[in-house]
Short mmCIF file of C-alpha atoms and ligand atoms in Angstrom, two decimals:
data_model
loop_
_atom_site.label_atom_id
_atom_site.label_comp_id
_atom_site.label_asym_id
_atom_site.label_seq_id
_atom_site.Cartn_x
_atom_site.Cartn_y
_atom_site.Cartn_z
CA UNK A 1 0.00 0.00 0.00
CA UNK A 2 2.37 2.77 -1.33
CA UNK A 3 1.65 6.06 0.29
CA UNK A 4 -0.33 6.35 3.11
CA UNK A 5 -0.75 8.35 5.70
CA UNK A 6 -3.12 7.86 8.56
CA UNK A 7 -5.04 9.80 11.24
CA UNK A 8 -3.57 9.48 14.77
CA UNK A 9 -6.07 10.50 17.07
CA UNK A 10 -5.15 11.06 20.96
CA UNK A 11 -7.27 11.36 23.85
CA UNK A 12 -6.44 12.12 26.91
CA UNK A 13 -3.02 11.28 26.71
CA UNK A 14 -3.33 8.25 24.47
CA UNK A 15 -3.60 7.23 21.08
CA UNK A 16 -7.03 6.35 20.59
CA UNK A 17 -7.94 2.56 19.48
CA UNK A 18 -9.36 3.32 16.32
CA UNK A 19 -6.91 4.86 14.52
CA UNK A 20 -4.20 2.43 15.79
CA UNK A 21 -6.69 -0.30 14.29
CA UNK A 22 -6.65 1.31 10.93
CA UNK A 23 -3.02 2.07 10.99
CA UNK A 24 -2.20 -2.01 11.56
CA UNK A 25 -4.59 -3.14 8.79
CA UNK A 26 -2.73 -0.66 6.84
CA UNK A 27 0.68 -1.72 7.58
CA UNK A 28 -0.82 -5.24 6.87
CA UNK A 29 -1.62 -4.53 3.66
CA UNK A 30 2.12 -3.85 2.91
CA UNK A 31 3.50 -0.98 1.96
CA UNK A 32 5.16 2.52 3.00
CA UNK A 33 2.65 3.64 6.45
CA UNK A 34 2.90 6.74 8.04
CA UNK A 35 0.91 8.56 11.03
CA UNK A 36 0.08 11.79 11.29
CA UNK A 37 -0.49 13.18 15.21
CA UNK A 38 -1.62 16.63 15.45
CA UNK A 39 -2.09 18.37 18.92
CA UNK A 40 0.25 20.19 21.70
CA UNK A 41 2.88 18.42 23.64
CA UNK A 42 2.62 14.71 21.18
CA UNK A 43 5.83 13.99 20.70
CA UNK A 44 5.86 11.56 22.93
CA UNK A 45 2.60 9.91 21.91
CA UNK A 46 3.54 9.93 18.45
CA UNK A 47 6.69 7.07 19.23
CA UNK A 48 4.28 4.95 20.03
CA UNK A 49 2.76 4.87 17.01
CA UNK A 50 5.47 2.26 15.44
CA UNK A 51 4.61 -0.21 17.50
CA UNK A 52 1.47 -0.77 15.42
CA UNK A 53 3.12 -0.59 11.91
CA UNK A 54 3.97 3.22 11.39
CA UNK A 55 7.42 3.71 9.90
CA UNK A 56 7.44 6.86 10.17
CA UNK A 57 5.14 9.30 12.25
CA UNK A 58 4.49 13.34 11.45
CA UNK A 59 4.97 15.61 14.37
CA UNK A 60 2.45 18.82 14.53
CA UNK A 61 3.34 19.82 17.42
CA UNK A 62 1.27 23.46 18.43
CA UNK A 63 -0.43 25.02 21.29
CA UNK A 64 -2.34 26.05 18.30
CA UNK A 65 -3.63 22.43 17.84
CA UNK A 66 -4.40 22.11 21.59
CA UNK A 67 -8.19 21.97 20.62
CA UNK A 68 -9.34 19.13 19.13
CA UNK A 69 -11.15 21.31 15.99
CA UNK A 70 -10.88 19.88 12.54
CA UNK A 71 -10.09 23.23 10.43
CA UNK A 72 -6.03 23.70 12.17
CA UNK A 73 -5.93 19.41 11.23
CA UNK A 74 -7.20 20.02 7.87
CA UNK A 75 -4.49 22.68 7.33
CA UNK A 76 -1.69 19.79 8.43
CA UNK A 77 -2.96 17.26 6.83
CA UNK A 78 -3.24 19.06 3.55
CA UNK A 79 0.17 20.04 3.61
CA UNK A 80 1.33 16.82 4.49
CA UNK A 81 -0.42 15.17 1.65
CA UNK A 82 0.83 18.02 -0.80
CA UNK A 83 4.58 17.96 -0.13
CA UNK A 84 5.33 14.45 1.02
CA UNK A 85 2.82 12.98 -2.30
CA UNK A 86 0.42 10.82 -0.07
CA UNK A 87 -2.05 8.62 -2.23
CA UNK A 88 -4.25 7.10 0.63
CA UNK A 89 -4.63 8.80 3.69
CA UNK A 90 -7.13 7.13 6.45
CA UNK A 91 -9.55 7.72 10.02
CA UNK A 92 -10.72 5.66 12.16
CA UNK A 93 -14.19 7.11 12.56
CA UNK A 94 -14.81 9.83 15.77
CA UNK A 95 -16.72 13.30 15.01
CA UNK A 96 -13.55 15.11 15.14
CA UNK A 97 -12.04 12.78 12.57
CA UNK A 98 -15.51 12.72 10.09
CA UNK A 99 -15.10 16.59 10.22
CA UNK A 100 -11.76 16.65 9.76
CA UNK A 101 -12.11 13.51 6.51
CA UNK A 102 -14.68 15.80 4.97
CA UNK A 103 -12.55 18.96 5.23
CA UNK A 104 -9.48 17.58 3.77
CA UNK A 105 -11.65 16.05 0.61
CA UNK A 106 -12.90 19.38 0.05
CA UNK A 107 -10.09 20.93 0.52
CA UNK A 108 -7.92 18.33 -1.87
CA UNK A 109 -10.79 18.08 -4.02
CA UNK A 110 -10.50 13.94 -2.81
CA UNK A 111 -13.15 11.55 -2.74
CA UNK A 112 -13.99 10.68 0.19
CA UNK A 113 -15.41 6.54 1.46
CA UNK A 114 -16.74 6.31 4.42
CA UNK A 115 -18.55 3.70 6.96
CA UNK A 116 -16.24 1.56 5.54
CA UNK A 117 -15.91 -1.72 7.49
CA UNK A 118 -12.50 -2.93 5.61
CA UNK A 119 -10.29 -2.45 2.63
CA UNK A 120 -8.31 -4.64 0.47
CA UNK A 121 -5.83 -5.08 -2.58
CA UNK A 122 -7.62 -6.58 -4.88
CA UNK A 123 -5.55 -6.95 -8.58
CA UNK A 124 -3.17 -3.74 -6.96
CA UNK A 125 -6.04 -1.92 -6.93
CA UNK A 126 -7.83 -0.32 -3.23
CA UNK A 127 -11.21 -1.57 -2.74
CA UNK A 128 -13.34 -0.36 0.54
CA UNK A 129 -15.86 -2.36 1.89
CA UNK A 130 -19.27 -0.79 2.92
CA UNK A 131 -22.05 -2.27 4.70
CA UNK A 132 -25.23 -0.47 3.08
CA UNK A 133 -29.19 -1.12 2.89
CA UNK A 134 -28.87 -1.57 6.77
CA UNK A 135 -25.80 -3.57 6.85
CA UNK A 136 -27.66 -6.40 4.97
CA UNK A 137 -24.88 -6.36 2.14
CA UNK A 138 -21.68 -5.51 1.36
CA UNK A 139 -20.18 -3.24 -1.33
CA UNK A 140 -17.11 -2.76 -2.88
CA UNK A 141 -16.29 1.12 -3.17
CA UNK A 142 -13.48 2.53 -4.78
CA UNK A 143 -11.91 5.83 -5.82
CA UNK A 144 -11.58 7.83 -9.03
CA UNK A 145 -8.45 9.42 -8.56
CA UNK A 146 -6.02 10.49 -5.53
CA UNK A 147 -5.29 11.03 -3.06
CA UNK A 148 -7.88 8.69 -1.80
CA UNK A 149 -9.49 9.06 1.44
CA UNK A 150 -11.31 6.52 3.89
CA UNK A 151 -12.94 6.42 7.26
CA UNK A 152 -13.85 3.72 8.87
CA UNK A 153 -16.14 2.28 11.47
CA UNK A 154 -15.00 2.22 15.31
CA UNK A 155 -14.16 -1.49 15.73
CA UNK A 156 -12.90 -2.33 12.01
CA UNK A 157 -9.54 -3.58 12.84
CA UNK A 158 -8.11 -4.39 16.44
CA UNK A 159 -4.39 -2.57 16.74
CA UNK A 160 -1.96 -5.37 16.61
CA UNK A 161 1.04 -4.26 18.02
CA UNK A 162 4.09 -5.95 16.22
CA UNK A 163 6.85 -3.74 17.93
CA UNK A 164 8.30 -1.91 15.31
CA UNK A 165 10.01 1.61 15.96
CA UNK A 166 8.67 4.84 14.02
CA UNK A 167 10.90 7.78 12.65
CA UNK A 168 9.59 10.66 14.28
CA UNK A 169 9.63 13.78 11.49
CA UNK A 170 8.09 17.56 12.82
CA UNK A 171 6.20 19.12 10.46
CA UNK A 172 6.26 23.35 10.21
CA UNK A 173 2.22 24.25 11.47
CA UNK A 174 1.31 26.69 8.44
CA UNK A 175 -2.46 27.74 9.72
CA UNK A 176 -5.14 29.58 7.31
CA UNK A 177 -6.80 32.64 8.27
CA UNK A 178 -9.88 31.27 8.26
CA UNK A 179 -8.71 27.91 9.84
CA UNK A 180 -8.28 29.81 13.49
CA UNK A 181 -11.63 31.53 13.12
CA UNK A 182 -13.65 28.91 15.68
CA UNK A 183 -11.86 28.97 19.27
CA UNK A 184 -13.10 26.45 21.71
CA UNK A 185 -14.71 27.94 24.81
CA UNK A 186 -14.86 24.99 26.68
CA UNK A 187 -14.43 21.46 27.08
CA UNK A 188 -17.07 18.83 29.23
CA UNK A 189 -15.56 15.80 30.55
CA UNK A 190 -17.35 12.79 30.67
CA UNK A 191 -17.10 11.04 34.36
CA UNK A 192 -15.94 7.37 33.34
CA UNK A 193 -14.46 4.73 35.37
CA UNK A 194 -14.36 2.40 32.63
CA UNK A 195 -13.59 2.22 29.24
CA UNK A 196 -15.53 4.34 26.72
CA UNK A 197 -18.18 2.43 24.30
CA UNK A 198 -15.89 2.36 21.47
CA UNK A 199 -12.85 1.02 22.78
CA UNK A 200 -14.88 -1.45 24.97
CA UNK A 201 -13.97 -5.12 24.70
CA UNK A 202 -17.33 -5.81 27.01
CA UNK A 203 -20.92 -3.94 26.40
CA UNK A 204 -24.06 -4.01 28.56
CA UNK A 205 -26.06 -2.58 27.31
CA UNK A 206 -30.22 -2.02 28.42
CA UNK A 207 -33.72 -1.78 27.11
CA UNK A 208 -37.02 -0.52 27.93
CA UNK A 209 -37.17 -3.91 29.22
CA UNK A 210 -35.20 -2.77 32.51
CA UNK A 211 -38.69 -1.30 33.16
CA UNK A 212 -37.15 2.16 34.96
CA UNK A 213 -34.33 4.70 35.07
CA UNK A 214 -32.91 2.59 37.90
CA UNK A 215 -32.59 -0.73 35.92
CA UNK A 216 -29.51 1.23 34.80
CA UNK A 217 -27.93 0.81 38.40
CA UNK A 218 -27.61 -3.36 37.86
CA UNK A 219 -26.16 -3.07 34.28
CA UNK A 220 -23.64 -0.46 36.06
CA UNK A 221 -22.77 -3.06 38.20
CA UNK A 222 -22.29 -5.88 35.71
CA UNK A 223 -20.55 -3.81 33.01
CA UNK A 224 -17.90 -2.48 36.13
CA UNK A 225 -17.33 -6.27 37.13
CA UNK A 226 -16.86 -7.02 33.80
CA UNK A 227 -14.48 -4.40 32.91
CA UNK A 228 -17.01 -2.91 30.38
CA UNK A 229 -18.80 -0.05 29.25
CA UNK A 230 -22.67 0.84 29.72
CA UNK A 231 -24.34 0.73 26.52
CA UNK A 232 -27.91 1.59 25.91
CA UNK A 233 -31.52 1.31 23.08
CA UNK A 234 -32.59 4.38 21.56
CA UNK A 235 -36.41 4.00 23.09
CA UNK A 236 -34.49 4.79 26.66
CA UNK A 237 -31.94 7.23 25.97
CA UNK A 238 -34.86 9.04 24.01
CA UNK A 239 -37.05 8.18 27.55
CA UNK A 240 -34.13 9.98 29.58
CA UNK A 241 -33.37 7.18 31.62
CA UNK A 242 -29.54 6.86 29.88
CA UNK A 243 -27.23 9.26 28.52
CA UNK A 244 -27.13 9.58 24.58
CA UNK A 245 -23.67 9.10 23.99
CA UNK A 246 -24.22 5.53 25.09
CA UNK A 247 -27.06 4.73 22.18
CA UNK A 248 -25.98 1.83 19.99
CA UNK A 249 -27.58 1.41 16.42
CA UNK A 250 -28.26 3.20 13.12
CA UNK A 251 -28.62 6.23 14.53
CA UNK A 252 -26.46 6.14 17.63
CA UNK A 253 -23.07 4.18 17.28
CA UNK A 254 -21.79 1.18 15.52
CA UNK A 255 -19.79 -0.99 18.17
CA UNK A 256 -18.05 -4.29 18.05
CA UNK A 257 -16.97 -5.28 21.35
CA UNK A 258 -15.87 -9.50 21.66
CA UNK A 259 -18.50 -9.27 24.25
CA UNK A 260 -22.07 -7.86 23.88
CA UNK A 261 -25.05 -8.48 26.72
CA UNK A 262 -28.06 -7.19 25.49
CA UNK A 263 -30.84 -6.82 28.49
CA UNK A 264 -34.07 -6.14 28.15
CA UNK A 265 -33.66 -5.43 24.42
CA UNK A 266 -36.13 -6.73 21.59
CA UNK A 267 -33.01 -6.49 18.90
CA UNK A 268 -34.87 -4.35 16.66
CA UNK A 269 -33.31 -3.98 13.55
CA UNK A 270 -32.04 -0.58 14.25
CA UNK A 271 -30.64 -1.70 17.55
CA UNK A 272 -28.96 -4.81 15.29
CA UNK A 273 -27.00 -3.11 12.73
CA UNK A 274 -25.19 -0.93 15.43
CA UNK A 275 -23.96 -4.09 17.35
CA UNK A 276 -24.30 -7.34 15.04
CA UNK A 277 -20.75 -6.98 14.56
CA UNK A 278 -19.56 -7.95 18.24
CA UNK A 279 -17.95 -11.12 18.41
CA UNK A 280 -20.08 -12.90 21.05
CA UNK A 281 -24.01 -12.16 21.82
CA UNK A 282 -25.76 -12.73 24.92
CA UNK A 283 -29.78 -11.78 25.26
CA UNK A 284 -31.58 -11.81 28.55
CA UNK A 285 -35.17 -11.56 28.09
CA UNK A 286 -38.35 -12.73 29.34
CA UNK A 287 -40.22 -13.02 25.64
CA UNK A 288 -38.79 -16.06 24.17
CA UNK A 289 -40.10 -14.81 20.58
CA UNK A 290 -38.09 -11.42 20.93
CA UNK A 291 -36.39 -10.42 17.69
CA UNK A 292 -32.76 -10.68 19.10
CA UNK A 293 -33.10 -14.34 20.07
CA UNK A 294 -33.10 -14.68 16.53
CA UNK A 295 -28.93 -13.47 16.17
CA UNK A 296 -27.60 -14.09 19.69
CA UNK A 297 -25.18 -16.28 20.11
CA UNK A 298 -26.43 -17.27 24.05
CA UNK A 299 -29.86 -16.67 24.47
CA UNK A 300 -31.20 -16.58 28.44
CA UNK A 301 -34.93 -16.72 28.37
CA UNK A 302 -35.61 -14.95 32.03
CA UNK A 303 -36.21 -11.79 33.74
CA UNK A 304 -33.54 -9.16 33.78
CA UNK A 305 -34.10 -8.38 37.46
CA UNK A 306 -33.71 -11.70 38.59
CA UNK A 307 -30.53 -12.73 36.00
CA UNK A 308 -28.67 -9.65 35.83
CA UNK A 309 -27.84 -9.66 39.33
CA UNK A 310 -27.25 -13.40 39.42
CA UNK A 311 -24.64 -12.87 36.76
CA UNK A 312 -22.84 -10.43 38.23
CA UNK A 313 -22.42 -12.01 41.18
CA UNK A 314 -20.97 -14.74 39.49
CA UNK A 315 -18.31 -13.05 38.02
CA UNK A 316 -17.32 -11.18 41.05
CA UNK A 317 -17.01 -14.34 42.40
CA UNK A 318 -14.83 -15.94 39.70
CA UNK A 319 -12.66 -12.74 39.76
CA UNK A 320 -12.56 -13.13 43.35
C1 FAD B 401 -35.17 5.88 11.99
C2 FAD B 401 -35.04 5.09 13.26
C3 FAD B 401 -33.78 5.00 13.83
C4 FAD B 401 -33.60 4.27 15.01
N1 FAD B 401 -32.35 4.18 15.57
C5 FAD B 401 -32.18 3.39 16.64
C6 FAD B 401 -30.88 3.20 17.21
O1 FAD B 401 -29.88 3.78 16.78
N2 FAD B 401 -30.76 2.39 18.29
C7 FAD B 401 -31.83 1.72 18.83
O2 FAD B 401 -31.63 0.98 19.81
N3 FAD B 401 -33.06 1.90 18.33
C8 FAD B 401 -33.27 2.71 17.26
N4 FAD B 401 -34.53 2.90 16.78
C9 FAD B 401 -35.66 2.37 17.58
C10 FAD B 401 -35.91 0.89 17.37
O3 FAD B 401 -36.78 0.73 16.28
C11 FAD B 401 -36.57 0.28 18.60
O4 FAD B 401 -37.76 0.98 18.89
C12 FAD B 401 -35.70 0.27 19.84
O5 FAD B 401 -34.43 -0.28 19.57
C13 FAD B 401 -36.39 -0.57 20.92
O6 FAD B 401 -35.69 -0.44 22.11
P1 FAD B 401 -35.82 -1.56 23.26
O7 FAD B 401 -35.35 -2.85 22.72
O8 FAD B 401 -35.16 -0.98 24.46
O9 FAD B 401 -37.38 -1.55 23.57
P2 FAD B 401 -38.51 -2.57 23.19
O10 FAD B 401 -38.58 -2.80 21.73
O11 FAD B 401 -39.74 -2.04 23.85
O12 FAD B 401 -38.07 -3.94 23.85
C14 FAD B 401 -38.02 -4.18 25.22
C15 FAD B 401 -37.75 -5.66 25.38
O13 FAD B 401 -37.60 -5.94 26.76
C16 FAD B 401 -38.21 -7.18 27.05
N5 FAD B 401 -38.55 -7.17 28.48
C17 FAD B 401 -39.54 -6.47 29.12
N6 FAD B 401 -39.46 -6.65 30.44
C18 FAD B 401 -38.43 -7.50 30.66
C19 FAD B 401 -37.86 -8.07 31.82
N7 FAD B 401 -38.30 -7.79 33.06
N8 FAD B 401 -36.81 -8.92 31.67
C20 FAD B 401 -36.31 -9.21 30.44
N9 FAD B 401 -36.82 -8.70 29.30
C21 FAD B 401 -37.84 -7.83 29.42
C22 FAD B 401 -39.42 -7.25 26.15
O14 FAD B 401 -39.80 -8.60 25.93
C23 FAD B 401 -38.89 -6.57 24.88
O15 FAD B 401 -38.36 -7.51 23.97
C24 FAD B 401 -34.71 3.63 15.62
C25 FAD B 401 -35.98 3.73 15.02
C26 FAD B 401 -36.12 4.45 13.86
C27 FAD B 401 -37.49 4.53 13.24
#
């Protein structure tokens, strides 16, 4: 894969999963790889970069690029893929890197592929691969000229880190006029103790079936012995009983933890296409003619209220 350059996002200190996904399916496809981190203070993030296949990782280094805002990125990036002749340069999906995708194709005049859920070398040439008519098939997508740009899903490609060792280059941060005209006024944290929904390896996720705002306390409870993250239907973060940015499906977020426990859920198909990727299902609930019987991998035919807590006591007392 000659050429590429791809989107190292950082978060609080780390470089998020994502984008160190798509950067070892990228090495793995052979080729020249390099990362891109943009921000203030990275240098030492971006060194760790080669352990997942970079060979050589771009330094913006800026208290300009403090704020995570797309426009000062765009600026980099376009540079980048101007003077150093990038043909392929890729995201893992977040909303800072769609904005940031979409800028740079407008900005190269690029085509853009995105939702993609893979990409391949098929005959030497790129081919994306793009769930569509609600992730019932898959499409090959490709691009008409270069450079070529792709985001992907969260959860596309787990990092593999093979231990390599990156060349660390800074890059001069040339900002537009009109790149500095939106200044962030401030910043809310999410309070987490565990991992965040998209870089979860464990989801529990709840339904209306939990029957109140405080079925959420119970799923808490067996995500955090589990390790995992909270996840949650659209009819109850819609109902206020659970935050938004926990919604799973076609209109919240497209997850793929190894583990997904669905409770209370009916596994409508709107629910499905967000988390049918997951590598191992479990249902709990008390209909045994409920939609998501029909794709779980473990179904429990029971009452939420009565196995939920069951189950995590179980695992507290293997972990124990
Ligand atoms: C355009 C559009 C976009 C949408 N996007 C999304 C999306 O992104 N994400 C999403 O989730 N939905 C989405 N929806 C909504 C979706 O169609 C469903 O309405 C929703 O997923 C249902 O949520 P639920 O499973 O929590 O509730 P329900 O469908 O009401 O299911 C509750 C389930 O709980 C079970 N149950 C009840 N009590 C118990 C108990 N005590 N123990 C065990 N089981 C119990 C019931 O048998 C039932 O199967 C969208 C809809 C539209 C039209």
């Amino acid at each position: 894969m000659p050429g590429t350059l791809v989107f190292l996002e950082h978060h609080e200190g780390e470089l998020v999963k994502s984008s160190l996904g798509v950067l070892s399916k990228a090495a793995a496809l052979g080729g020249d790889v390099a990362g891109v981190v943009a921000g203030s203070s990275v240098r030492d993030l971006a060194g760790q970069a080669g352990e997942y296949g970079a060979s050589r990782v771009y330094v913006a280094d800026d208290p300009a690029l403090e704020a995570p805002l797309p426009q000062p990125r765009v600026d980099v990036l376009a540079a980048l893929v101007r003077d150093k002749g990038f043909d392929t340069v890729l995201f893992g999906q977040s909303v800072l890197a769609a904005d940031l995708a979409s800028g740079l194709a407008a900005r190269l005049d690029a085509g853009l592929n995105w939702d993609l859920t893979d990409i391949a070398l098929e005959d030497g040439k790129l081919v994306g691969k793009r769930p569509a008519l609600t992730d019932s098939v898959l499409v090959d997508v490709g691009w008409k000229s270069t450079p070529r740009l792709a985001l992907f899903r969260t959860g596309s490609f787990e990092p593999a880190a093979t231990g390599g060792n990156a060349e660390l280059e800074d890059v001069a941060v040339q900002l537009e006029a009109h790149s500095t005209g939106a200044v962030m006024l401030e910043q809310a944290h999410e309070e987490r103790s565990g991992p965040s929904i998209e870089d979860a390896d464990v989801i529990v996720a709840g339904g209306r079936g939990l029957g109140k705002p405080e079925g959420f306390g119970m799923i808490e409870e067996l995500a955090k012995a589990l390790g995992g993250a909270v996840g949650a239907t659209r009819a109850v973060v819609d109902a206020g009983w659970y935050p938004y940015p926990t919604q799973v499906g076609q209109t919240g977020k497209t997850v793929s933890p190894k583990l997904y426990i669905a409770c209370g859920i009916s596994g409508a198909i709107q629910h499905k296409v967000g988390m049918q990727g997951s590598g191992t299902i479990v249902a709990i609930n008390k209909d045994p003619n409920a939609p998501i019987f029909e794709f779980c991998d473990i179904g429990v035919v029971g009452d939420v209220n009565e196995v939920v807590p069951k189950l995590t006591e179980l695992v507290r007392a293997r972990k124990a």
